[in-house]
Structures are given as C-alpha cells and as structure tokens.
Coordinates of C-alpha atoms in Angstrom, one line a residue:
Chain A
X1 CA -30.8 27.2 10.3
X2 CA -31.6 23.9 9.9
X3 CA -29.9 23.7 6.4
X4 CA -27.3 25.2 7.5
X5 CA -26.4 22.4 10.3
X6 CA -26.9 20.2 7.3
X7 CA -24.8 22.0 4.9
X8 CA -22.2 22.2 7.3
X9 CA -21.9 18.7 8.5
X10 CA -22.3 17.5 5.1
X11 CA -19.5 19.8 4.2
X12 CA -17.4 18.3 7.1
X13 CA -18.1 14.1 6.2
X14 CA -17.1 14.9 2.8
X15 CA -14.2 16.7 3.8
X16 CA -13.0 14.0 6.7
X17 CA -13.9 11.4 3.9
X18 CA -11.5 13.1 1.1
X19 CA -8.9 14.0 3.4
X20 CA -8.7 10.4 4.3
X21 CA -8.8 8.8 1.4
X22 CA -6.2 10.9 0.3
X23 CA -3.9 10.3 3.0
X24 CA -4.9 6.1 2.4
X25 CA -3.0 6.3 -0.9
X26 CA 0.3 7.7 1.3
X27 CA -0.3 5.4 4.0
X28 CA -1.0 2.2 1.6
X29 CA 2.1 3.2 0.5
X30 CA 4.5 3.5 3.7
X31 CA 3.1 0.9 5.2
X32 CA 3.3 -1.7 2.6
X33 CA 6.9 -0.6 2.4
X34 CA 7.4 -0.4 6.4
X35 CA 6.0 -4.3 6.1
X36 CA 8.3 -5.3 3.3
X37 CA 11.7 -3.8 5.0
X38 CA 11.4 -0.9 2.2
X39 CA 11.1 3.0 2.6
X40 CA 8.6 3.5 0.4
X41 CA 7.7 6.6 -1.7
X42 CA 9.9 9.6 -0.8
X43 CA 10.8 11.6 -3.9
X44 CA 8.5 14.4 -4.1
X45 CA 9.6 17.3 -2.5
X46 CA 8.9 21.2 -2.5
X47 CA 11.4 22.9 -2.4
X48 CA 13.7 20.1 -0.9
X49 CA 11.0 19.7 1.5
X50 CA 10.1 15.6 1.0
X51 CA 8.0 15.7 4.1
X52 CA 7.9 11.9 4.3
X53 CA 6.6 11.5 0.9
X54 CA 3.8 13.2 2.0
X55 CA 3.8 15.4 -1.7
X56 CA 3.3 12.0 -3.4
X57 CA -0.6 12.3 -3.0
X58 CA -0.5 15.6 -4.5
X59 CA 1.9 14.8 -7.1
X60 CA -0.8 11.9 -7.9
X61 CA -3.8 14.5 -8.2
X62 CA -1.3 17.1 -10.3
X63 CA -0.4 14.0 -12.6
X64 CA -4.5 12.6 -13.0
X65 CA -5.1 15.8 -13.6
X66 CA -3.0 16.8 -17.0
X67 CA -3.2 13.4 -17.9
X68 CA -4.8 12.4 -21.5
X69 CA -8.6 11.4 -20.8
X70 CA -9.1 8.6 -23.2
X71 CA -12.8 7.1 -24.5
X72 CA -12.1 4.2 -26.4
X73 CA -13.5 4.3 -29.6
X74 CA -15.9 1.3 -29.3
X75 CA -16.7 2.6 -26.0
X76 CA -20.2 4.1 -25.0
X77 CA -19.1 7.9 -24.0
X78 CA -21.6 8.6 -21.6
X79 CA -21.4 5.4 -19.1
X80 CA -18.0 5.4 -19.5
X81 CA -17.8 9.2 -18.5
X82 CA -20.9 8.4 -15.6
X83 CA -19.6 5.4 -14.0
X84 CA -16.8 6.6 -11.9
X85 CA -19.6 9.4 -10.4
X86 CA -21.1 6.4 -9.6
X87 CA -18.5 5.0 -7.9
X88 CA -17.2 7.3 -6.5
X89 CA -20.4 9.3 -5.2
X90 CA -22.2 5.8 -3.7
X91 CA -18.7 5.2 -2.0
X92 CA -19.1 8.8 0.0
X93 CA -23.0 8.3 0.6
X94 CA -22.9 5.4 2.6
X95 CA -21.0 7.7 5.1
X96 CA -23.6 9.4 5.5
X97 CA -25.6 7.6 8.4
X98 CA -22.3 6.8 10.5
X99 CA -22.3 8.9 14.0
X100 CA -19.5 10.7 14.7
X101 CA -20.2 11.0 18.2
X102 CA -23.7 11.7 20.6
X103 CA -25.7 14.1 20.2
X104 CA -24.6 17.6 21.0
X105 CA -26.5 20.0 22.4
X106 CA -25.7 23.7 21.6
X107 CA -27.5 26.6 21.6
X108 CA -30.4 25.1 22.7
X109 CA -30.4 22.5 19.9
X110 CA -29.9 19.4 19.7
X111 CA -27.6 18.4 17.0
X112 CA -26.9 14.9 15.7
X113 CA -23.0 14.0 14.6
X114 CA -24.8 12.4 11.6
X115 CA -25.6 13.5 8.1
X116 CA -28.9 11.9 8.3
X117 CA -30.6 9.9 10.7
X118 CA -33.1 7.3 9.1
X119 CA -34.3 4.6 11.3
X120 CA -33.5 2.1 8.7
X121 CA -29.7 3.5 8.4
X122 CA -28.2 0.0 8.2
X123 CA -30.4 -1.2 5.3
X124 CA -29.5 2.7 3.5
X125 CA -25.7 1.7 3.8
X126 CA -26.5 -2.0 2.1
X127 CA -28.6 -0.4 -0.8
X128 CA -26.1 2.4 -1.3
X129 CA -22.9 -0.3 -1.4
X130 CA -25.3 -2.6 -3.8
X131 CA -25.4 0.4 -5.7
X132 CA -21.9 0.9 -5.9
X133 CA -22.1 -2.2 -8.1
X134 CA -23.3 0.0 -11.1
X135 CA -20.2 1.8 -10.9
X136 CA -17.7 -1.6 -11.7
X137 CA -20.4 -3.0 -14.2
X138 CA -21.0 0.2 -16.3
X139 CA -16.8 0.7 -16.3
X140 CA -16.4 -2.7 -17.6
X141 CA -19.5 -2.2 -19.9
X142 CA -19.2 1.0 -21.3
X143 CA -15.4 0.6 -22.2
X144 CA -15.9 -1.8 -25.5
X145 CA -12.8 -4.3 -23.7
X146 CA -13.4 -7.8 -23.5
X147 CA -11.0 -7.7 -20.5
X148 CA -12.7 -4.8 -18.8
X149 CA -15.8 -6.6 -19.2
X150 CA -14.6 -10.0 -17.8
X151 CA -13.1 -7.9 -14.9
X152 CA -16.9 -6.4 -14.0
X153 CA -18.7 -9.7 -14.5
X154 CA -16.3 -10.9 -11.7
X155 CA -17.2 -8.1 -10.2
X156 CA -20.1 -8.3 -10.2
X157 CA -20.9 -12.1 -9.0
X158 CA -18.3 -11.3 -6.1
X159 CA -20.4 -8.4 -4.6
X160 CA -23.5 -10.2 -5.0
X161 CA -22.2 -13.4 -3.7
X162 CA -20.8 -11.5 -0.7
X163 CA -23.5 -8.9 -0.2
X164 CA -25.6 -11.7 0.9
X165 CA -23.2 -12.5 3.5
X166 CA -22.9 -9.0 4.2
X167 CA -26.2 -8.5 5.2
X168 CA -27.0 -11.7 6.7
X169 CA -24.1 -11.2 9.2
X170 CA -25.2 -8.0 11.1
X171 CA -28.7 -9.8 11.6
X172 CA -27.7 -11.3 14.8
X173 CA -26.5 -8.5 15.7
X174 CA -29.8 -6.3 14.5
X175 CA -31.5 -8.6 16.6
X176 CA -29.7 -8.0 19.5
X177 CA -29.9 -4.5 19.9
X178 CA -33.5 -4.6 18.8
X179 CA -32.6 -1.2 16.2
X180 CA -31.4 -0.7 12.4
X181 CA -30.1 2.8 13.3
X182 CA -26.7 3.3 13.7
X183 CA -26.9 5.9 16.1
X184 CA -29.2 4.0 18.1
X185 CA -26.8 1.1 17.8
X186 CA -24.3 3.2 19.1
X187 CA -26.0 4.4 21.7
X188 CA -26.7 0.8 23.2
X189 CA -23.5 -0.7 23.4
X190 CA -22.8 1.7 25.6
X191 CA -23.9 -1.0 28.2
X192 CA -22.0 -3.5 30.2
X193 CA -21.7 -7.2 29.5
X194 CA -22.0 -9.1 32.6
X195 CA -21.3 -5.7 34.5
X196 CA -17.6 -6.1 33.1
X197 CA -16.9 -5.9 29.6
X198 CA -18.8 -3.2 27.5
X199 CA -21.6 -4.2 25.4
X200 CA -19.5 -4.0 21.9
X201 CA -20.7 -5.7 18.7
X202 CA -17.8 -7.9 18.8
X203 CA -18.0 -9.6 21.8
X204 CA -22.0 -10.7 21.5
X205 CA -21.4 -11.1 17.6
X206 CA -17.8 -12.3 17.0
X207 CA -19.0 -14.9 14.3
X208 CA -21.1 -11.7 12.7
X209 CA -18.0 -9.2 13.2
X210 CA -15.5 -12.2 10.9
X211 CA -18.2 -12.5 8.2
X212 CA -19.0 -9.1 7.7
X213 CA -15.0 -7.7 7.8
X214 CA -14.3 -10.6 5.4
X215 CA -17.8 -9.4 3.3
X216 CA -16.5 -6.1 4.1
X217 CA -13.1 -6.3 2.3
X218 CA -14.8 -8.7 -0.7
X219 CA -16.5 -5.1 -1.0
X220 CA -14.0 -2.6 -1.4
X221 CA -12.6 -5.0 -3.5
X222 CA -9.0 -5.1 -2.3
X223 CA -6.6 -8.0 -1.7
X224 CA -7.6 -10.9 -1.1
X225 CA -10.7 -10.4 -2.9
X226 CA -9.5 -8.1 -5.8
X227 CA -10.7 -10.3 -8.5
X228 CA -12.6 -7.6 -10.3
X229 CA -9.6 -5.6 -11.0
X230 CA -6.4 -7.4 -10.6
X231 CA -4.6 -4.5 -12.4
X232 CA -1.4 -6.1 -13.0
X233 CA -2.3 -9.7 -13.9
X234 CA -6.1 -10.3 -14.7
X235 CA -6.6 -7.0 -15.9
X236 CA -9.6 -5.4 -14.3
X237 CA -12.9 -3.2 -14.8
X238 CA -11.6 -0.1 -15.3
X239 CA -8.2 -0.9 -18.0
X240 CA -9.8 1.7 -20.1
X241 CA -9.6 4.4 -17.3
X242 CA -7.1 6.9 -17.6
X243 CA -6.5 10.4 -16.2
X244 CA -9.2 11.7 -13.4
X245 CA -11.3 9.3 -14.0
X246 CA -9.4 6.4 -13.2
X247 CA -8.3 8.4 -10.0
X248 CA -12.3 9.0 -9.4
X249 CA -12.1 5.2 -9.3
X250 CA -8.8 4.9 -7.1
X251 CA -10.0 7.2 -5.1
X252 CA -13.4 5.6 -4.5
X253 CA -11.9 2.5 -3.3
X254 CA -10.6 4.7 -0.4
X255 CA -13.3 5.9 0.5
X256 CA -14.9 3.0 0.6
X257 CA -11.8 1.8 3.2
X258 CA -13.0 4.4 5.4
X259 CA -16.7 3.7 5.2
X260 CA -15.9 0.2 5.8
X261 CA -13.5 1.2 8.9
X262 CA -16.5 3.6 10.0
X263 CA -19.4 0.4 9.5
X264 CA -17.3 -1.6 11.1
X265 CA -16.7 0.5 14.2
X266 CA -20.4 1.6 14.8
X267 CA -21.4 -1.9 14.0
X268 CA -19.0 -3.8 16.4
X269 CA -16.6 -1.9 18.0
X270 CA -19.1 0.5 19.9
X271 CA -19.2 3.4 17.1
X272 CA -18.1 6.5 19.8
X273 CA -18.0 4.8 22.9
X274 CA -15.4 4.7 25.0
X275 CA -15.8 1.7 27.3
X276 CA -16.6 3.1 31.3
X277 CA -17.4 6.3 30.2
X278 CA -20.8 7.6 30.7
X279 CA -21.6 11.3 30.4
X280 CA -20.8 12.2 33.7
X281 CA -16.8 10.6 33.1
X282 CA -15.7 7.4 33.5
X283 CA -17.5 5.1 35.8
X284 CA -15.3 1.7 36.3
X285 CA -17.2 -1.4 37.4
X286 CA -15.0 -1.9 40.0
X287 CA -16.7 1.0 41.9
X288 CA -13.8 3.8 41.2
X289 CA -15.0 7.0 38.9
X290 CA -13.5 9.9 37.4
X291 CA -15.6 12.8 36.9
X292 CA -15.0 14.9 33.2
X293 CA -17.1 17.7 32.4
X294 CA -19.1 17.4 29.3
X295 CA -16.8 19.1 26.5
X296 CA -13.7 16.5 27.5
X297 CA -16.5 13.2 27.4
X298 CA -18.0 14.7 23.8
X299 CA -13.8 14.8 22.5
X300 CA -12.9 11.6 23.7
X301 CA -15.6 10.0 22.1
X302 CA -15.3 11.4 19.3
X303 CA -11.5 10.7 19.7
X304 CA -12.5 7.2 20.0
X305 CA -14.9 7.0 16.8
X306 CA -11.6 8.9 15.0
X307 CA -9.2 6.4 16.4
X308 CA -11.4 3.1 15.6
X309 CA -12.1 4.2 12.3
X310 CA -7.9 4.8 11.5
X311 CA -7.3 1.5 13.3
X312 CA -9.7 -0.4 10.9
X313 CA -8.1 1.7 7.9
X314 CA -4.9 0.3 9.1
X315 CA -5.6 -3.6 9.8
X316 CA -7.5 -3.5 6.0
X317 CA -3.9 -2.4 4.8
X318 CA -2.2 -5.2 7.1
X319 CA -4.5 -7.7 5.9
X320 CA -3.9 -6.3 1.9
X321 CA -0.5 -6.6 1.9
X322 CA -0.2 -10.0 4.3
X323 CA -2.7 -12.1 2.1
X324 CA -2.5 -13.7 -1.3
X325 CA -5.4 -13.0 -4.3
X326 CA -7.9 -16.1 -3.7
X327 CA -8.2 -17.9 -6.7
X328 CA -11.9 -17.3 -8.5
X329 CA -13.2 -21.2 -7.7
X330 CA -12.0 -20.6 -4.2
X331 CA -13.6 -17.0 -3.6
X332 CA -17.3 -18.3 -4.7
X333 CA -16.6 -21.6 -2.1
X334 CA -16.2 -19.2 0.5
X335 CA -18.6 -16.8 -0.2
X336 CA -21.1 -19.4 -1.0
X337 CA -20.8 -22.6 1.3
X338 CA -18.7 -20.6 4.0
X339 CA -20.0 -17.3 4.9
X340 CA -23.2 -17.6 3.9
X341 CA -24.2 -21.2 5.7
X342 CA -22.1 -19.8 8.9
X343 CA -24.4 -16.3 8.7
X344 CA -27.1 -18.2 8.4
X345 CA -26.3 -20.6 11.1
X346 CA -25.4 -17.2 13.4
X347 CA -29.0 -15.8 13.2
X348 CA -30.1 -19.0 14.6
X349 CA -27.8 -19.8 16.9
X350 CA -28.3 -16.1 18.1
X351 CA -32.5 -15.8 17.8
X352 CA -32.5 -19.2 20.2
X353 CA -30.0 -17.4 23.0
X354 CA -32.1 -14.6 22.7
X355 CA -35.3 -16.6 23.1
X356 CA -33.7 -18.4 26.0
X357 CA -32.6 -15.4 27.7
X358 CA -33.7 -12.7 26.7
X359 CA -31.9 -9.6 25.2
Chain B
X1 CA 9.7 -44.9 -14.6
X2 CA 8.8 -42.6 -11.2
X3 CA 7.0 -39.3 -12.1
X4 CA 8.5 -36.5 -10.7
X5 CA 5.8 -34.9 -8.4
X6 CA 6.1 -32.0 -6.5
X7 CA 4.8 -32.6 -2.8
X8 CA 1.6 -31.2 -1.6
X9 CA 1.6 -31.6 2.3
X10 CA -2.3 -32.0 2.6
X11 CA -3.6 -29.3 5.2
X12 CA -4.8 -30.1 8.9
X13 CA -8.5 -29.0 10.1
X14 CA -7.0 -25.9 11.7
X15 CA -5.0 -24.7 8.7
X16 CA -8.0 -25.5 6.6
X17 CA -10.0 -23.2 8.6
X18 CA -7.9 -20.6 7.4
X19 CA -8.1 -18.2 10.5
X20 CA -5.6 -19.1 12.5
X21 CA -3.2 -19.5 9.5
X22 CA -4.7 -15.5 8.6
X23 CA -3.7 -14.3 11.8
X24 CA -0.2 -16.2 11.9
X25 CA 0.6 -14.5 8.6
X26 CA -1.2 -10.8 9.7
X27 CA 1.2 -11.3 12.9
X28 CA 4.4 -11.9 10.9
X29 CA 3.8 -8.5 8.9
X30 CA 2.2 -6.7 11.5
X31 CA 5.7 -7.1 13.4
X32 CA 7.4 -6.3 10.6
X33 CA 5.7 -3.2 10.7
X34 CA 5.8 -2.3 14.2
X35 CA 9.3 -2.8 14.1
X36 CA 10.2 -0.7 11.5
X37 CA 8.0 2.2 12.3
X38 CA 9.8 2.3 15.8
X39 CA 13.4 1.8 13.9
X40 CA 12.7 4.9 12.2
X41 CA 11.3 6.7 14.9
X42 CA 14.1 5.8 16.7
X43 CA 16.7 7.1 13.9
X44 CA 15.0 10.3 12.9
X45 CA 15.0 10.7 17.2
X46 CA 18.9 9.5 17.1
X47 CA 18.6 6.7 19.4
X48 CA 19.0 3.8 17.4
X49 CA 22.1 4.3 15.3
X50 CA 23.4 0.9 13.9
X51 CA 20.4 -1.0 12.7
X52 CA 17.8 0.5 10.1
X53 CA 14.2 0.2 9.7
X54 CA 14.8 -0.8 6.0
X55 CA 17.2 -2.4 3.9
X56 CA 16.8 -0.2 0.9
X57 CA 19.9 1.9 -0.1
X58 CA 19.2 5.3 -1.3
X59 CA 20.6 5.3 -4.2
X60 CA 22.4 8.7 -5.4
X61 CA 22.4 9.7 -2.0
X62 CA 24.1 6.8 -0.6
X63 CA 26.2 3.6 -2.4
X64 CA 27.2 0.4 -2.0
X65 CA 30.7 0.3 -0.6
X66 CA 32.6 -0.6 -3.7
X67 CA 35.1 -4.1 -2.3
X68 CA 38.6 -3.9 -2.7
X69 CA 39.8 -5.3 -6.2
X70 CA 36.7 -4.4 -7.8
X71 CA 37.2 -3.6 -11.4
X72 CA 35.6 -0.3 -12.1
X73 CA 37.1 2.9 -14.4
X74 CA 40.4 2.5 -15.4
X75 CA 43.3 4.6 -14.5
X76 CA 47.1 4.8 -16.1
X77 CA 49.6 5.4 -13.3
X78 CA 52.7 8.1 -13.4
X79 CA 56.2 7.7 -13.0
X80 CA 57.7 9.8 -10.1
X81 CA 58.6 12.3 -12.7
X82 CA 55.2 12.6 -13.7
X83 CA 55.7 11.1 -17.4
X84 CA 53.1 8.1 -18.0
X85 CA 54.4 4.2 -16.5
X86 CA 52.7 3.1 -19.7
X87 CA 55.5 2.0 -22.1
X88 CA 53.3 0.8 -25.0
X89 CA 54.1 -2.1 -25.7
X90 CA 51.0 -3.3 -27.1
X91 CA 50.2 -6.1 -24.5
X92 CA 46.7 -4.9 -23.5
X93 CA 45.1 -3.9 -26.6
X94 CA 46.3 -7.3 -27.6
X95 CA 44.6 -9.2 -25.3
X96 CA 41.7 -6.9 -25.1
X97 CA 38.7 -9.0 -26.2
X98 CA 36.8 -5.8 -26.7
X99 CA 39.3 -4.6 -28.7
X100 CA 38.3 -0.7 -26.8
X101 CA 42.2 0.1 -26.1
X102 CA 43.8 2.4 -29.3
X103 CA 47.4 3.0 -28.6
X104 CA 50.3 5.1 -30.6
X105 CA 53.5 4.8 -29.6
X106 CA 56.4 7.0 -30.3
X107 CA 60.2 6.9 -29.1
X108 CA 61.0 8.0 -25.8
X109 CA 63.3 10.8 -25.3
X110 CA 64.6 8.9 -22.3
X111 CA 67.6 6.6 -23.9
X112 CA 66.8 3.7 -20.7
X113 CA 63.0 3.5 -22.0
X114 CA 61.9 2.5 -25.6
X115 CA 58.7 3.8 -26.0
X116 CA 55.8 6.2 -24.8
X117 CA 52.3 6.8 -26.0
X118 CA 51.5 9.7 -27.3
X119 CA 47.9 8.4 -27.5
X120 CA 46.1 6.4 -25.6
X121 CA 42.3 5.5 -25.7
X122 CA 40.2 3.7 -24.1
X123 CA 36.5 3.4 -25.9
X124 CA 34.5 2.9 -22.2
X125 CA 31.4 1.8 -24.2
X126 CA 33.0 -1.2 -25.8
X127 CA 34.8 -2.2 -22.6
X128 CA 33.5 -5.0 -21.0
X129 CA 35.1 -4.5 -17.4
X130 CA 37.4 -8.4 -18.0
X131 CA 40.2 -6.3 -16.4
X132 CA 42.8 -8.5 -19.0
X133 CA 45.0 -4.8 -19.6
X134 CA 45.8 -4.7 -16.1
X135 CA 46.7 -8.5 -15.9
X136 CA 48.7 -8.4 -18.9
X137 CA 50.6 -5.3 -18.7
X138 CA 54.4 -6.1 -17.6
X139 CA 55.1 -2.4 -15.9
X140 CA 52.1 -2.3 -13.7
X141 CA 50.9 1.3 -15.9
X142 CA 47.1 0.4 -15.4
X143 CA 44.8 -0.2 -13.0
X144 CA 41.2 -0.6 -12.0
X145 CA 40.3 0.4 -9.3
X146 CA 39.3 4.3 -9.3
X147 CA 35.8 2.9 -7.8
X148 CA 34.0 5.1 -10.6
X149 CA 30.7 2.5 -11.8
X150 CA 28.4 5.5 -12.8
X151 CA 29.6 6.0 -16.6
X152 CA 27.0 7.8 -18.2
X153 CA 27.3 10.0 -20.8
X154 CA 24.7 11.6 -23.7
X155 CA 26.7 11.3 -26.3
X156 CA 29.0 8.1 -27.7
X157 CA 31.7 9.9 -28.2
X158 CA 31.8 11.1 -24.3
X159 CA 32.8 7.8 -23.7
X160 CA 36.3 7.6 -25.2
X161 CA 38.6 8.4 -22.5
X162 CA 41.9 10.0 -23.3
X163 CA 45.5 9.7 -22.0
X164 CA 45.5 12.7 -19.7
X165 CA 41.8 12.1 -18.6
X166 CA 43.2 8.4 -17.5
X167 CA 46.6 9.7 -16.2
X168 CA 44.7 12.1 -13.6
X169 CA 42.2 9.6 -12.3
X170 CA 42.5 8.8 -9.0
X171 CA 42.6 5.3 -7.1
X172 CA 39.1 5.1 -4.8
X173 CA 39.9 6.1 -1.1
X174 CA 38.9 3.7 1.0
X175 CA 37.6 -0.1 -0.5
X176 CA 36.2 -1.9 2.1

C-alpha cells in the first residue's frame, strides 16, 4: 500500500512537472509576444482548430521526434547520448521534496503531498541542482566542439559561482525557522508576524529571497544569465544536440522553471499557505473568522501552492524577456563580490537579531 | 583635432544598484503585457473593437491597405466598344528601362485610328514596378493600379502576361 501511495504521487509530480514544462514552451512563447506588441505562435492547427497556438508544443514534440539524431564524429557516443538524462532527470528530482499541500489524512492514513520527506530536504534540492551541472559539462564535453565546450566551461563556473550564493542565501532563513525540511518550513510560516502579516520567507528574509531568485535564475540558466548557452550568438553547450535530445535539454530547462517557481514558493512565499487560514477556515487578526470544512481548506491550499508556483513561472518569463544577457566580466562581479559578500553579510545580520530576540 | 566620443552618462548609486532600474524595466513589459492580454480578451469578448492587442498584421488573412496611386500589376484599359485604348505606338516599351514590354502592332480596321496590337506582353519578372509606360503613354491605355502585389508563380514563363490577361484586370476597389 505504501508503494502504491508512492507510485502514485510520484506518478502525479512527474506528470504536473511535464505538463508544465510543456505548457512553459507555449507560454514563453505568448507572452514574450503579448510583451513585444506581437501575437505570437498561432499556425498549428487540427483540423482548422489553432486553439491559441496551443498545437505548437505538440508540433514541437512531433518535429524532435523524426528529427535526424546526430553524434558528431569526434564526439564520445555514450556522454553525449547520457547527458541530457542527466539533465533532464536531476531537473525533475529536485521536485521531489516540494509539498504540495499538508498532510492529508484518508483512510486512516496519513499521507504526505510530498514524494519524499527527508529532514534534510533543502540540502537534497542543492546536491541534486549541483548535479544538474554534469548534465551542461558532459554536453559540452562529449560533443568534440570547441564551442560547445567553451559554452559548458561557462557553464560551469556560473553554477558554481552562484551555487554558493544559492545556498548561502536560504541560511538566514534556515536559521529562522530552526528546520531544513521543506514541509516543515511550510508548515511554520503558517504563523503571524507581529500578529498581522503571515510569517512568509519574504518578509523576515527579503535580502535572502533577492539573492536566491537572482541564484535561482543564474541556475536555470535563462536570460540574464544564459551565458552557457547563448544559442544564437555565443553558441552554447549543447550546439551538437539535435532531435529529442536537444528537446530532453529544452525541456529540462522547464522543468527546472518550475522547480525553481516551486523552491521559491515553499522557501519564501509560504509553500501552501494561504495567509489567515488555519484548518478550521480563515481566522483574520482583526478578530472576524470564517469557518470552511476541511476538504475546501485542503483545495485552497493547494490552490495557493498551484497558483504561487504559475506566478513564479510567469515573473521568470517577465524577467527573461525584460533583461539584457550580462556580459561574462560582469556576471562573475555579481556573483562573486555581490551576492555572495551580501549572503554572507545576511546570515550575520540575521544570527545577531536572532540572538537579540530570539526566533 | 577633437575625437569623436560617444557619451557615456556615468550611473548614479541607485541605477548602479541595479534593482530599482530591474523593476522599472520588469514594470514597462509587465504593462505591456497586462495590456495586451486584456486587449485580446476584450476582442475575442467583442468589447474592445478599435484598438488591438498587437500590431502584427496577419498576413494572408489580412493586408495592408494598398494607398491610392500605388503602382502594383498593370492593367490595359478598353475603349467603350470593348477594343483595346492601347494604340501601339511604341512609347512604353521605349522608355521601359526593363525593357519587359513586347508589342506588335498591326493596322486598325477603324480608318480614325492607325494602329492596334495584336500582341502585347508584358514579362512581370523583368518589370521593375518604375510605372514609366503609364507616364509615357499619350492615350491613357495603361494603368497601375489593379492593387495585385502577390505575383508568384512556379514557373518563369507564368510570368508573361498577355493582352487579354491585362485587358480583363480590374482597377482595386477601394485605395485608401
């Protein structure tokens, strides 16, 4: 039974996660055209049916799909054939530890919304996003291209300059609600600041939540931080990459948008709580209350994990198609004697309010 | 001698912080895109009818209005009796600089008028659109301004239009 549950949730994450990465590549591109004054893709129809351009995904898949696979020559055949499954699988594990929602209790069991529940889930998601790493180096590697190369070398040095970051940023925030789980992270921000505002990441971390989305977008590797692949200018990791492959690697990249969306929301953003609302409906500081049963509370916070997480998929569009590519001097300034010092400079600033006050 | 330099305005603390700058720019597209999202919404609803969420012109579907006086296909214009204006006389492929117009003439059977053509050719992939034939012809026999601009054809010789083909073209119906 147990395996079961598992099975089945782990069927559902991986579903949720596809679906929206798949629906990322349609909405990347309508909303790039609805910022630009343009319509945006609209062509592929069934039938006469164009649906919005909503075909264009599967047009994408049908066209990766009967596309020539090509090994270059001076390539190594099996890293070139491993590192997308690298990519792409370490892009869907780091899922894996994000709470959907409380727990549920049915049938006399209590069931997590969570793949797995380890209580150092924070640290799993930095090793399994380090790991993604192997993914961009082997491409570069295993593809015999001196561009492909330079692309993961950038690569490379950008994750591990912002990694550090990364990890140094949620810290304060570690430190604060005295857990590395995510569902236990969840779970406290539940609480009111001050008796007004709820206890959200953001408002006792906001220095933590701007280095970790900027360390956030470094890693999924999108404008401004695409260095690493650059497709149209600087020529990337994966220029060798053609047919399903490539899309493995495409559609990694989206999945890593809606990990990133998900970290970010459990992290700072209160994961699945919906602010007032305890389990017993919605209990206003003020002194007014509205009473839900327990199947509307579970929906709406799982609404409000849903909605978060499509929200932060949306703003990492905004901010791809608002900002310009950083030059390569200028991203290693940043990561380097920005974030990192200011991290750094956040845990202390943090462990002495703490010490003051007390959590 | 003063170099010419191109002016670097040096950055303030704020704009060197970059955030504020970030945000100015994220708040420029994100209205963009809330305004255009709505602007559809409120097309495909049919409450906003003038103004468009985006300036792009779907092509096949829908064109540019073609202006007035815009030189497009050509056309050769009748008499009331139906026989062609045209009374080759050689003006236009004279001046042609393409040199795309081929006439023949013959007599007329018409004692007031000296000649006819009995062919008349126009070799569209040569023509270069200068719209000289219809300045220089003296009886006003042809015209641009059929508003055709999609000439497209898979094989060259598609592109040689022939008396009768010009004679029943039609002017464009309403230049803006």
């Amino acid at each position: 039974m147990t395996v079961l549950i598992l099975l089945a949730k782990i069927f559902i994450m991986i579903g949720f996660l596809m679906t929206m990465a798949v629906l990322l590549t349609w909405v990347e591109r309508k909303q790039s055209a609805l910022m630009q004054d343009r319509i945006g893709a609209n062509r592929a129809d069934i039938f006469g049916f164009r649906m919005l351009g909503l075909f264009h995904p599967l047009a994408d898949a049908i066209k990766l799909l009967t596309k020539e696979d090509f090994i270059p020559p001076s390539g190594d055949r099996f890293l070139h054939t491993l590192a997308p499954w690298i990519a792409f699988t370490t892009a869907l594990a780091a899922f894996a530890v994000i709470p959907f929602g409380p727990p549920v209790h049915l049938f006399g069991r209590e069931i997590t919304l969570q793949v797995a529940d380890p209580p150092i889930g924070i640290l799993f998601v930095f090793v399994i996003t380090g790991l993604s790493i192997y993914g961009v180096v082997l491409a570069g590697w295993a593809s015999g291209n001196r561009y492909g190369l330079l692309g993961a070398l950038r690569g490379a040095a950008q994750t591990i300059s912002y990694e550090v970051s990364m990890g140094l940023s949620v810290i304060g925030l570690l430190m604060v609600f005295g857990s590395l789980s995510p569902a236990a992270i969840s779970e406290a921000q539940g609480g009111l600041l001050f008796g007004v505002f709820p206890r959200w990441g953001i408002l006792v971390q906001p220095i933590g939540f701007l280095i970790f989305f900027t360390a956030a977008i470094a890693e999924t590797k999108r404008i401004p931080f695409d260095l690493p692949e650059g497709e149209s200018e600087i020529i990337g990791f994966f220029v060798e990459y053609s047919g399903m492959k490539f899309g493995m690697m495409w559609l990694g990249e989206f999945v890593e948008i809606v990990v990133m969306s998900g970290l970010i929301a459990v992290l700072f953003f209160g994961g699945w709580q919906v602010p007032y609302l305890t389990p017993a409906g919605f209990l206003f500081p003020g002194g007014g209350s509205i009473a839900l049963p327990e199947g509307i509370v579970l929906g709406l916070q799982i609404g409000a994990f849903l909605g978060k997480v499509v929200f932060f998929c949306w703003f990492q569009m905004l901010v791809r198609w608002t900002l310009p590519r950083f030059r390569y001097d200028q991203l290693m300034r940043l990561g380097w004697k920005v974030l990192l010092p200011l991290s750094l400079l956040n845990i202390l600033v943090t462990g002495m309010v703490l010490l003051t006050w007390g959590a | 001698m003063k170099k010419d330099r191109i002016s670097q305005k040096r950055l303030n603390f704020p704009e060197r912080l970059y955030l504020a700058e970030i945000l100015r720019g994220l708040w420029i597209t994100g209205k963009h895109f809330f305004r255009n999202f709505l602007m559809h919404i409120g097309r495909a609803l049919g409450v906003v009818k003038k103004r468009r969420g985006a300036v792009t012109i779907q092509y096949p579907e829908e064109c540019r209005p073609i202006p007035a006086g815009y030189r497009a296909r050509h056309r050769l214009l009748r008499r009331e009796d139906g026989s062609p204006k045209c009374v080759a006389c050689m003006m236009c492929p004279t001046i042609c600089p393409a040199n795309c117009i081929h006439i023949r003439a013959a007599e007329s059977p018409d004692p007031t008028i000296e000649k006819y053509p009995v062919e008349f050719r126009i070799n569209l992939d040569r023509c270069v659109m200068c719209g000289f034939c219809v300045e220089a012809c003296p009886v006003d026999a042809i015209r641009m301004d059929t508003g055709v601009v999609e000439m497209s054809a898979s094989d060259r010789e598609e592109f040689v239009t022939v008396l009768d083909f010009l004679l029943d073209s039609k002017p464009a119906k309403n230049p803006v």
